[in-house]
CSV table of C-alpha atoms in Angstrom, one decimal:
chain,number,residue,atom,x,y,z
V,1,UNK,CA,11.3,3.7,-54.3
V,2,UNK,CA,13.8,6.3,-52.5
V,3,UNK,CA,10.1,7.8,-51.0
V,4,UNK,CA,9.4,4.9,-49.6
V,5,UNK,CA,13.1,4.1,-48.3
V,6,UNK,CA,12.8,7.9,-47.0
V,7,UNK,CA,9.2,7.2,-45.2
V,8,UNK,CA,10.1,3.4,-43.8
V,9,UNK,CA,13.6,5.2,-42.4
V,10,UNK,CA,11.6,7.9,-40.8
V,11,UNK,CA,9.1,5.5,-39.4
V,12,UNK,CA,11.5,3.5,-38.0
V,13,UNK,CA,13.4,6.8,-36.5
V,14,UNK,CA,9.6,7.4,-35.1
V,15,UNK,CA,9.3,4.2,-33.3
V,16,UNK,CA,12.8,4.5,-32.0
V,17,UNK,CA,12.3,7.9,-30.4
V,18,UNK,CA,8.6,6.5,-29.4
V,19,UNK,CA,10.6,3.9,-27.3
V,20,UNK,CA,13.3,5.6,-26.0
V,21,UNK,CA,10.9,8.4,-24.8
V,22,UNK,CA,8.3,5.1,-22.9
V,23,UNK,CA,11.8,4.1,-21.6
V,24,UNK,CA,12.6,7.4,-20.5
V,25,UNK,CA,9.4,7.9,-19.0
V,26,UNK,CA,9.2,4.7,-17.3
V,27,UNK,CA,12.5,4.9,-15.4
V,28,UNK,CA,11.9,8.6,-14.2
V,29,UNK,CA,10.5,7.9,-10.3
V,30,UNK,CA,6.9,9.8,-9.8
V,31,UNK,CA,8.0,12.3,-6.4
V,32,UNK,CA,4.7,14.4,-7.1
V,33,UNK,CA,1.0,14.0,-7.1
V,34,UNK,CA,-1.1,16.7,-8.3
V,35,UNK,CA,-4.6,16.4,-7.8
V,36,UNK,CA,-7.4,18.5,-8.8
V,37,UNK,CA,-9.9,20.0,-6.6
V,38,UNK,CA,-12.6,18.3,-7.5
V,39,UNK,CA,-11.2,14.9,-7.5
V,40,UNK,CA,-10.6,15.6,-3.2
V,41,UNK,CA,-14.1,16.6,-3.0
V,42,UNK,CA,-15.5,13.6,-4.9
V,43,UNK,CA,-13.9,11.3,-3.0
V,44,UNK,CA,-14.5,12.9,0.0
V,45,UNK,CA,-18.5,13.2,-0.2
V,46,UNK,CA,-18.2,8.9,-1.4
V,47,UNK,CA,-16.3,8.0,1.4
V,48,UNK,CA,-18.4,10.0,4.2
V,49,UNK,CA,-21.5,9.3,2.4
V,50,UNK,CA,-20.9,5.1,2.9
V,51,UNK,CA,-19.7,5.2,6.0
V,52,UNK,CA,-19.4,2.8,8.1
V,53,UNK,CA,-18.7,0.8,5.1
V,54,UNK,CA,-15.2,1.1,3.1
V,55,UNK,CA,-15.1,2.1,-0.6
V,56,UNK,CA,-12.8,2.2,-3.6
V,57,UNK,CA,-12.8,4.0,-6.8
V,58,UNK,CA,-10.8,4.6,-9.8
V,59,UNK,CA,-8.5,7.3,-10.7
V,60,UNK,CA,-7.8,9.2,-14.4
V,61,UNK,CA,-4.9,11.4,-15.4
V,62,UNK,CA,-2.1,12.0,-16.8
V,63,UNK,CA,1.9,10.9,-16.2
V,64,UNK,CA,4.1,14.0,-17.1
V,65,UNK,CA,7.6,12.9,-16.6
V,66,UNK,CA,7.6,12.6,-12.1
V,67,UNK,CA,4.8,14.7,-12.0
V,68,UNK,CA,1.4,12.2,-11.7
V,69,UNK,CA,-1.8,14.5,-12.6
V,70,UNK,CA,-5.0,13.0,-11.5
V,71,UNK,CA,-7.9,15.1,-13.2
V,72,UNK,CA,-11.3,12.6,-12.3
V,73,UNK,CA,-12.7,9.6,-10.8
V,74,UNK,CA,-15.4,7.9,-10.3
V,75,UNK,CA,-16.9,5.6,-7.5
V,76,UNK,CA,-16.9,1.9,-7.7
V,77,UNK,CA,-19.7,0.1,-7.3
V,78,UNK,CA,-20.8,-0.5,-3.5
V,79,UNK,CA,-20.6,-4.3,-3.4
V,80,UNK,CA,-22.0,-4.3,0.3
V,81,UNK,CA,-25.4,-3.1,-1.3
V,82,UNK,CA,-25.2,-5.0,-4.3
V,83,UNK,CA,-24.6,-8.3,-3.5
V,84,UNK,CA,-23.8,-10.7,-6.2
V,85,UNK,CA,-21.4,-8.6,-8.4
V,86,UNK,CA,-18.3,-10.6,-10.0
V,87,UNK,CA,-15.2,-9.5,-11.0
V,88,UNK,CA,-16.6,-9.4,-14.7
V,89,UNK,CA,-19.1,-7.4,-13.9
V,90,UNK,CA,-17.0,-4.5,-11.9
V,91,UNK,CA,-14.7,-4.8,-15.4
V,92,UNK,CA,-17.6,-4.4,-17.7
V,93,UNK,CA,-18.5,-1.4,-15.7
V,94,UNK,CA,-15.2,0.5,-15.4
V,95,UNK,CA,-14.7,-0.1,-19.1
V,96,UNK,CA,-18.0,1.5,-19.8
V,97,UNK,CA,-17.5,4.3,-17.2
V,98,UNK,CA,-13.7,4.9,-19.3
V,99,UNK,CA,-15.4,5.1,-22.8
V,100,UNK,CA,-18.2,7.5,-21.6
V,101,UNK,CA,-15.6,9.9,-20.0
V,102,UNK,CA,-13.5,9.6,-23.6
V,103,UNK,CA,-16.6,10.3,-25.4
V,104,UNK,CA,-17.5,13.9,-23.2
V,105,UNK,CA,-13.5,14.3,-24.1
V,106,UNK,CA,-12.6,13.8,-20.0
V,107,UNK,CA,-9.1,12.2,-19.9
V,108,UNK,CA,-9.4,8.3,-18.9
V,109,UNK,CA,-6.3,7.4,-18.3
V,110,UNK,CA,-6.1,5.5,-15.4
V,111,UNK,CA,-3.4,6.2,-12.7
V,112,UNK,CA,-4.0,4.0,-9.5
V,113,UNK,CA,-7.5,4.0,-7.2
V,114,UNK,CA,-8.5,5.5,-4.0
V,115,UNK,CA,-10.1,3.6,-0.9
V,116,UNK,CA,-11.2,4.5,2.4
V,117,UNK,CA,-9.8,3.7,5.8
V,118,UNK,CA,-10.7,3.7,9.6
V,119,UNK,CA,-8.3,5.0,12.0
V,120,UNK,CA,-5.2,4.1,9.2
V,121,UNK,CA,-5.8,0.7,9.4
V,122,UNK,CA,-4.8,0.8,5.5
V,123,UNK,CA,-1.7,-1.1,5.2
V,124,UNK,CA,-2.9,-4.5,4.3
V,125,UNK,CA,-2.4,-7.7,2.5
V,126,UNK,CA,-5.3,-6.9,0.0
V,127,UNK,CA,-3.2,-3.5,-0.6
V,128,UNK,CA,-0.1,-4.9,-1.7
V,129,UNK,CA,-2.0,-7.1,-3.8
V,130,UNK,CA,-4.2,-4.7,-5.3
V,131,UNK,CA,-0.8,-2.6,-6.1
V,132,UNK,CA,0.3,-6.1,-8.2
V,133,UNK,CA,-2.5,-6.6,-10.2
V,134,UNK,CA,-2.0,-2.6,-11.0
V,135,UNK,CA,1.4,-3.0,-11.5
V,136,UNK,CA,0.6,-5.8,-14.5
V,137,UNK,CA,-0.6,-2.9,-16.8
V,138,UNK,CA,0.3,0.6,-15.4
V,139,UNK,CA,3.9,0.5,-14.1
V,140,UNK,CA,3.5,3.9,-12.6
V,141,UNK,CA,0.4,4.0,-10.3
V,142,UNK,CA,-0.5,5.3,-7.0
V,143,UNK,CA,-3.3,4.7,-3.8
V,144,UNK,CA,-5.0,7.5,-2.5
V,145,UNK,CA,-6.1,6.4,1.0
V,146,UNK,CA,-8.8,8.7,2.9
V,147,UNK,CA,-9.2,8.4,6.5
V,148,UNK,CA,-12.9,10.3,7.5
V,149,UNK,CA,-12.3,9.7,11.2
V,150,UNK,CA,-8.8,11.8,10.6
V,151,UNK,CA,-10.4,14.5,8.7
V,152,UNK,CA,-12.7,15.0,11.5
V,153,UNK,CA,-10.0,15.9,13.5
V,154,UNK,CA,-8.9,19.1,11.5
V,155,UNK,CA,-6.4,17.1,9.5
V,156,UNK,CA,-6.2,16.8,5.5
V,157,UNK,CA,-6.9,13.0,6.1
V,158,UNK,CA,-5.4,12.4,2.1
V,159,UNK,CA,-2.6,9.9,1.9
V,160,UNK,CA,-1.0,8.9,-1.4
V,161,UNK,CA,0.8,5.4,-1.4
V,162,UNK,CA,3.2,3.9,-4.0
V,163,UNK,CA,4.9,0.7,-3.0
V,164,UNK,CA,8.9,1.0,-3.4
V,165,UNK,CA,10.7,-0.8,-6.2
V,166,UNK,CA,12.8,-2.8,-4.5
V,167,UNK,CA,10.0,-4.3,-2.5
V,168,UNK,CA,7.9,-4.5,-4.8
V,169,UNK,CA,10.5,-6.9,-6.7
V,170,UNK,CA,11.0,-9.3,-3.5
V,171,UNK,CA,7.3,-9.6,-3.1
V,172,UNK,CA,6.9,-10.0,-7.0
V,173,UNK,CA,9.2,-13.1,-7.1
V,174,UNK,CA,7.8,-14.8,-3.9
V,175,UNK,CA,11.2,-13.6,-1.4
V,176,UNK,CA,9.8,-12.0,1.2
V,177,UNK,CA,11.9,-13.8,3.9
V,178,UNK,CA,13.9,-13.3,6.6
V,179,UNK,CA,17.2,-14.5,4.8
V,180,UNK,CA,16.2,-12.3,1.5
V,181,UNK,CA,15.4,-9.4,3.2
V,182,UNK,CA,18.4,-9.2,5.3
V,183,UNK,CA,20.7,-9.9,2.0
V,184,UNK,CA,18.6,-7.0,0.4
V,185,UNK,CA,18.8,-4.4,3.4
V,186,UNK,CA,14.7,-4.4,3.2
V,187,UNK,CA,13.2,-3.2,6.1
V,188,UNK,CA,9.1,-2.8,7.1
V,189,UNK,CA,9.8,1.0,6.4
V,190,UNK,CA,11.1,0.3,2.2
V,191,UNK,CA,7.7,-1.0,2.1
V,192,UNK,CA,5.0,2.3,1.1
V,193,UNK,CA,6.3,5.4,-0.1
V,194,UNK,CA,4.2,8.4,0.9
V,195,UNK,CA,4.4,11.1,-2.0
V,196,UNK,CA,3.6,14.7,-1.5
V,197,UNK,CA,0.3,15.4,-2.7
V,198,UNK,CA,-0.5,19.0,-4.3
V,199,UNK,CA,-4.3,20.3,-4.9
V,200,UNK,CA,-5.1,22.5,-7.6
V,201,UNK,CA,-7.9,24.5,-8.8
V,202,UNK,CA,-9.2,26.2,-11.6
V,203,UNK,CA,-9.0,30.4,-11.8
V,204,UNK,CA,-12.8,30.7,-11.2
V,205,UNK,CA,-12.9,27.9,-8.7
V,206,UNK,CA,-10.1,30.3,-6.5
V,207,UNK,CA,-11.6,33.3,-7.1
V,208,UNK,CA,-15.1,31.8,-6.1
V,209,UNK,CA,-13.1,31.5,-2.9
V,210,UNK,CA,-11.7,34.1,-2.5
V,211,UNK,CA,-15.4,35.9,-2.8
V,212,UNK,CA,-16.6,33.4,0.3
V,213,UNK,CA,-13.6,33.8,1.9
V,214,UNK,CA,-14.5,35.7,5.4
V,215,UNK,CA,-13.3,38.9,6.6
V,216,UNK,CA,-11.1,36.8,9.4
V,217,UNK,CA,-13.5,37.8,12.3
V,218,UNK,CA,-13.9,34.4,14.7
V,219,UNK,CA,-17.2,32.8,14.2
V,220,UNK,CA,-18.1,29.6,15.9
V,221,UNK,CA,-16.1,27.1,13.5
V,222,UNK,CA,-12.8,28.9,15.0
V,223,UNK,CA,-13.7,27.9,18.2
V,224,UNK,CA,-14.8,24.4,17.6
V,225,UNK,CA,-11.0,23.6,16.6
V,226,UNK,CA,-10.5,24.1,20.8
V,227,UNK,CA,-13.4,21.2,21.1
V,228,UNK,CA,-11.6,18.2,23.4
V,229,UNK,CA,-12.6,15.3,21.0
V,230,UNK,CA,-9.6,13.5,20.8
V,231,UNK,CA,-9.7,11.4,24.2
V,232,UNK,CA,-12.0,8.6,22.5
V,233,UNK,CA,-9.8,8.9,18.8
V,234,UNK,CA,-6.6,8.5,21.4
V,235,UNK,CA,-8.2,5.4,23.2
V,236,UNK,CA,-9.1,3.9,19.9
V,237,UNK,CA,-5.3,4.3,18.5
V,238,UNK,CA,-4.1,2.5,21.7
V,239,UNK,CA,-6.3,-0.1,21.3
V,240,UNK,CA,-5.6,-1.0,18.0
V,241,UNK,CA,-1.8,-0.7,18.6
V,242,UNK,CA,-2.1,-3.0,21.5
V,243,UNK,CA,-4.2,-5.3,18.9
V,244,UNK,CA,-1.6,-4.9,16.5
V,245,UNK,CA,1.2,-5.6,19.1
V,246,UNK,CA,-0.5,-9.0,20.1
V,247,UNK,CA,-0.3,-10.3,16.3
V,248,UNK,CA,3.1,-9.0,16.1
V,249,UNK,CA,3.6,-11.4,19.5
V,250,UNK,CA,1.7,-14.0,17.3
V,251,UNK,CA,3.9,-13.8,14.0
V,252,UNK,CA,7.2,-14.4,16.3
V,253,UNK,CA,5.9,-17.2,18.0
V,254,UNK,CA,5.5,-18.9,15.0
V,255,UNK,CA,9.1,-17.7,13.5
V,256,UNK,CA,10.7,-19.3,17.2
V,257,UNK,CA,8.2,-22.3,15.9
V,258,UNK,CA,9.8,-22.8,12.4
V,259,UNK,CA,13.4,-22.2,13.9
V,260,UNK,CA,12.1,-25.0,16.5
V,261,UNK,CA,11.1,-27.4,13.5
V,262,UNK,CA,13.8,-26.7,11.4
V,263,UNK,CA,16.6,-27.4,13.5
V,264,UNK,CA,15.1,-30.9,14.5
V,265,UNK,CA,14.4,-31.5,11.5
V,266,UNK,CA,18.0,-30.8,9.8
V,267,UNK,CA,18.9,-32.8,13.5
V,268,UNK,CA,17.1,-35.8,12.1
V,269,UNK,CA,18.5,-35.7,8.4
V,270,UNK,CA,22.4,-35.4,10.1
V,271,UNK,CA,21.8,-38.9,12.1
V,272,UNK,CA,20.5,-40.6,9.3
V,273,UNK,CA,23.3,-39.3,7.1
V,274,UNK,CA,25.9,-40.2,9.2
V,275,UNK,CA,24.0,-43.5,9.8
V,276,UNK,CA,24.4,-44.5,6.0
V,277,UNK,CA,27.9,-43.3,6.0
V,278,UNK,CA,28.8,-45.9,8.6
V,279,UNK,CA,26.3,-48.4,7.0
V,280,UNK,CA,28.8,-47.8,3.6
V,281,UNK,CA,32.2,-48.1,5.0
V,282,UNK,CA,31.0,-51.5,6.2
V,283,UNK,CA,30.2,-52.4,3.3
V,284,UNK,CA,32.9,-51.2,1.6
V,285,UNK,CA,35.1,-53.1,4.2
V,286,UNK,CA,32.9,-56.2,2.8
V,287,UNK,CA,33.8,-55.4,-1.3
V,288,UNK,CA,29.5,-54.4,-1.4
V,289,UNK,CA,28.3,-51.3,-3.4
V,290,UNK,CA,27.7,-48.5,-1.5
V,291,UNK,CA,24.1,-46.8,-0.8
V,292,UNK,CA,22.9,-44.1,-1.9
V,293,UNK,CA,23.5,-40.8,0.9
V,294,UNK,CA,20.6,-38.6,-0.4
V,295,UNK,CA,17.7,-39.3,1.8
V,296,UNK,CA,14.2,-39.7,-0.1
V,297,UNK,CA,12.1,-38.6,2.8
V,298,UNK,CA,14.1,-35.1,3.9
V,299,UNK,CA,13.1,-32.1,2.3
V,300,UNK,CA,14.0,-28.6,3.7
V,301,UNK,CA,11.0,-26.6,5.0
V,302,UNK,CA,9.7,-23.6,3.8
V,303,UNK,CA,10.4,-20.0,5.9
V,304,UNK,CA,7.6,-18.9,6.4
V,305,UNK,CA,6.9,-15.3,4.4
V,306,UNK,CA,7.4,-11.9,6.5
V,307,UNK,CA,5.1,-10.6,4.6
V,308,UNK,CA,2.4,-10.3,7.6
V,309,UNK,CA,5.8,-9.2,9.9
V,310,UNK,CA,6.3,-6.0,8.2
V,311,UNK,CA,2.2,-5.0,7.5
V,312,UNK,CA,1.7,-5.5,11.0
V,313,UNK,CA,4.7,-3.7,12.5
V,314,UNK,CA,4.0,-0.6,9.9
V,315,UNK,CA,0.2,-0.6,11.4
V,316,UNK,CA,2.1,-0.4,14.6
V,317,UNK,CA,4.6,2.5,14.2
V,318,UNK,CA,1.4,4.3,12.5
V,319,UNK,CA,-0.8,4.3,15.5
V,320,UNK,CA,2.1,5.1,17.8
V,321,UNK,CA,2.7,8.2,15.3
V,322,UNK,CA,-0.9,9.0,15.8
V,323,UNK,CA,-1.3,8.9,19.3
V,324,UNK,CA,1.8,11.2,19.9
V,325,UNK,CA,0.4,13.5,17.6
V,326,UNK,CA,-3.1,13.3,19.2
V,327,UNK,CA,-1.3,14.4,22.4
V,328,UNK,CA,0.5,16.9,21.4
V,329,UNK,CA,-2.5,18.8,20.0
V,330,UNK,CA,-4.2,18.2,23.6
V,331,UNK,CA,-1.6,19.7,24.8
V,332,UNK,CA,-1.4,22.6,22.9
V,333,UNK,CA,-4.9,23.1,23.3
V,334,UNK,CA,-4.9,23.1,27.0
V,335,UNK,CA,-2.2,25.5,26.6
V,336,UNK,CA,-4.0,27.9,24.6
V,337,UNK,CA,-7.5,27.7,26.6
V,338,UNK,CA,-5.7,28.1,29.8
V,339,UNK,CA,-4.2,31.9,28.6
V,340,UNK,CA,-7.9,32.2,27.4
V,341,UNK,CA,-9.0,31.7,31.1
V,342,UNK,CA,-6.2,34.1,32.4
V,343,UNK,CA,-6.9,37.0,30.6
């Protein structure tokens, strides 16, 4: 019997220390993403390889205290080409992806997804929806977003995404409004969290490299870098911010609409109160009952959600990020070309 009383106690110590370590675990904030090598060049060859047409796919690891590890993936299913899927179906196949990778002994742990963009139109409804129905079972997940027409341009063209914890409460209890967010402090900028992404390779995958690695004599790919190909990527940016500023344009009109309605509205509900207040003292005056003062017919309306507000004015502040950038490359180019032309 004291066996058992030792082994129960011991279990129970177990559990406790199981808990307080998930606890621990949980309430240390991820600040690092290291991703394998391979896992960048798998999900660049599926994003290039489908374009025009956007992709997603899943992503395994492991969580190590606020270091996330992401060691595979593997492409979803291109529902453009397969028409007729269900959500059951794309289930039934990531669940049968998972337990083939566990069966080859490849970790399947999942850690968050990666999707292709165009021109970083990424920040979307659909994303901070898709980070919800994440957030239901994995409480510390990420989005790695790829942008091809970014990479083109000499860039890594890798984002990875988290949404921020305060945000993601407001949005979680239905309070993304004007008069919560301004209570909270919550700005369009506490919305996405971009975490510093490390890639790491194996010993034989950097030696390999370091084998192919040339001599650092200019070959043709050094001069392509001086190729002007941003003039049609800049036009593109300023369209789309232009596009995006319109909708911003849209979204305000319809706040000045709701202030509009509400303040008639709340304007109708004061005469009528007041209305029955007089209607009352008379017939107080006349020894009646009073009537009621709550109107049946008023109810307050609903502020509309900034939800839209904030994605649009991030998609904003990212294309003007992207065309100063673009310009200041052409710029430097020119700079260097023209002391190429000098000499």
């Amino acid at each position: 019997d004291d066996d058992d009383d030792d082994g129960s106690i011991i279990m129970a110590g177990l559990n406790f220390a199981a808990s307080i370590g998930k606890k621990a675990k949980e309430d240390i904030p991820v600040t690092n993403v290291q991703v394998e090598g391979i896992v960048v060049a798998k999900i660049i060859k599926h994003c290039k390889e489908c374009l025009p047409n956007f992709v997603t796919g899943q992503l395994l690891g492991l969580d190590i205290g606020s270091t996330l590890e992401i060691t595979y993936s593997f492409p979803f299913p291109n529902k453009v080409e397969e028409a007729g899927g269900d959500e059951d179906e794309d289930a039934s196949y990531q669940l049968e992806m998972m337990r083939c990778l566990r069966e080859v002994n490849v970790d399947n742990n999942t850690v968050g997804w990666y999707q292709s963009t165009f021109v970083g139109s990424y920040q979307t409804l659909e994303l901070v929806e898709t980070f919800m129905s994440y957030q239901e079972s994995i409480k510390r997940c990420v989005c790695i977003v790829y942008d091809p027409q970014e990479a083109a341009q000499g860039s890594f063209g890798l984002k990875v995404l988290k949404l921020k914890e305060k945000f993601l409460n407001l949005f979680k209890e239905g309070k993304v409004t004007a008069t919560t967010l301004n209570q909270e402090g919550v700005t369009s900028k506490d919305m996405f969290q971009e975490l510093p992404i490390t890639v790491t390779n194996s010993s034989l995958v950097s030696a390999m490299f370091n084998v192919l690695q040339s001599d650092g004599q200019a070959d043709q790919g050094t001069f392509d870098r001086l190729t002007f190909v941003e003039p049609d990527l800049l036009e593109r940016n300023l369209e789309f911010m232009m596009e995006s500023v319109d909708e911003y344009h849209g979204k305000i009109y319809q706040v000045s609409q709701y202030h509009r309605m509400s303040a008639r509205h709340e304007l109708q509900h004061q005469q009528w109160l007041q209305k029955r207040k007089q209607e009352n003292a008379a017939r107080r005056a006349a020894g009646e009952d009073p009537l009621t003062e709550e109107d049946p017919n008023y109810t307050p309306l609903t502020e509309p959600s900034r939800m839209e507000s904030f994605l649009i004015s991030n998609q904003t502040t990212n294309f003007s990020e992207k065309v100063v950038t673009l310009g200041g490359q052409a710029l430097q180019k020119l700079c260097i070309v023209e002391s190429l032309y000098q000499k």
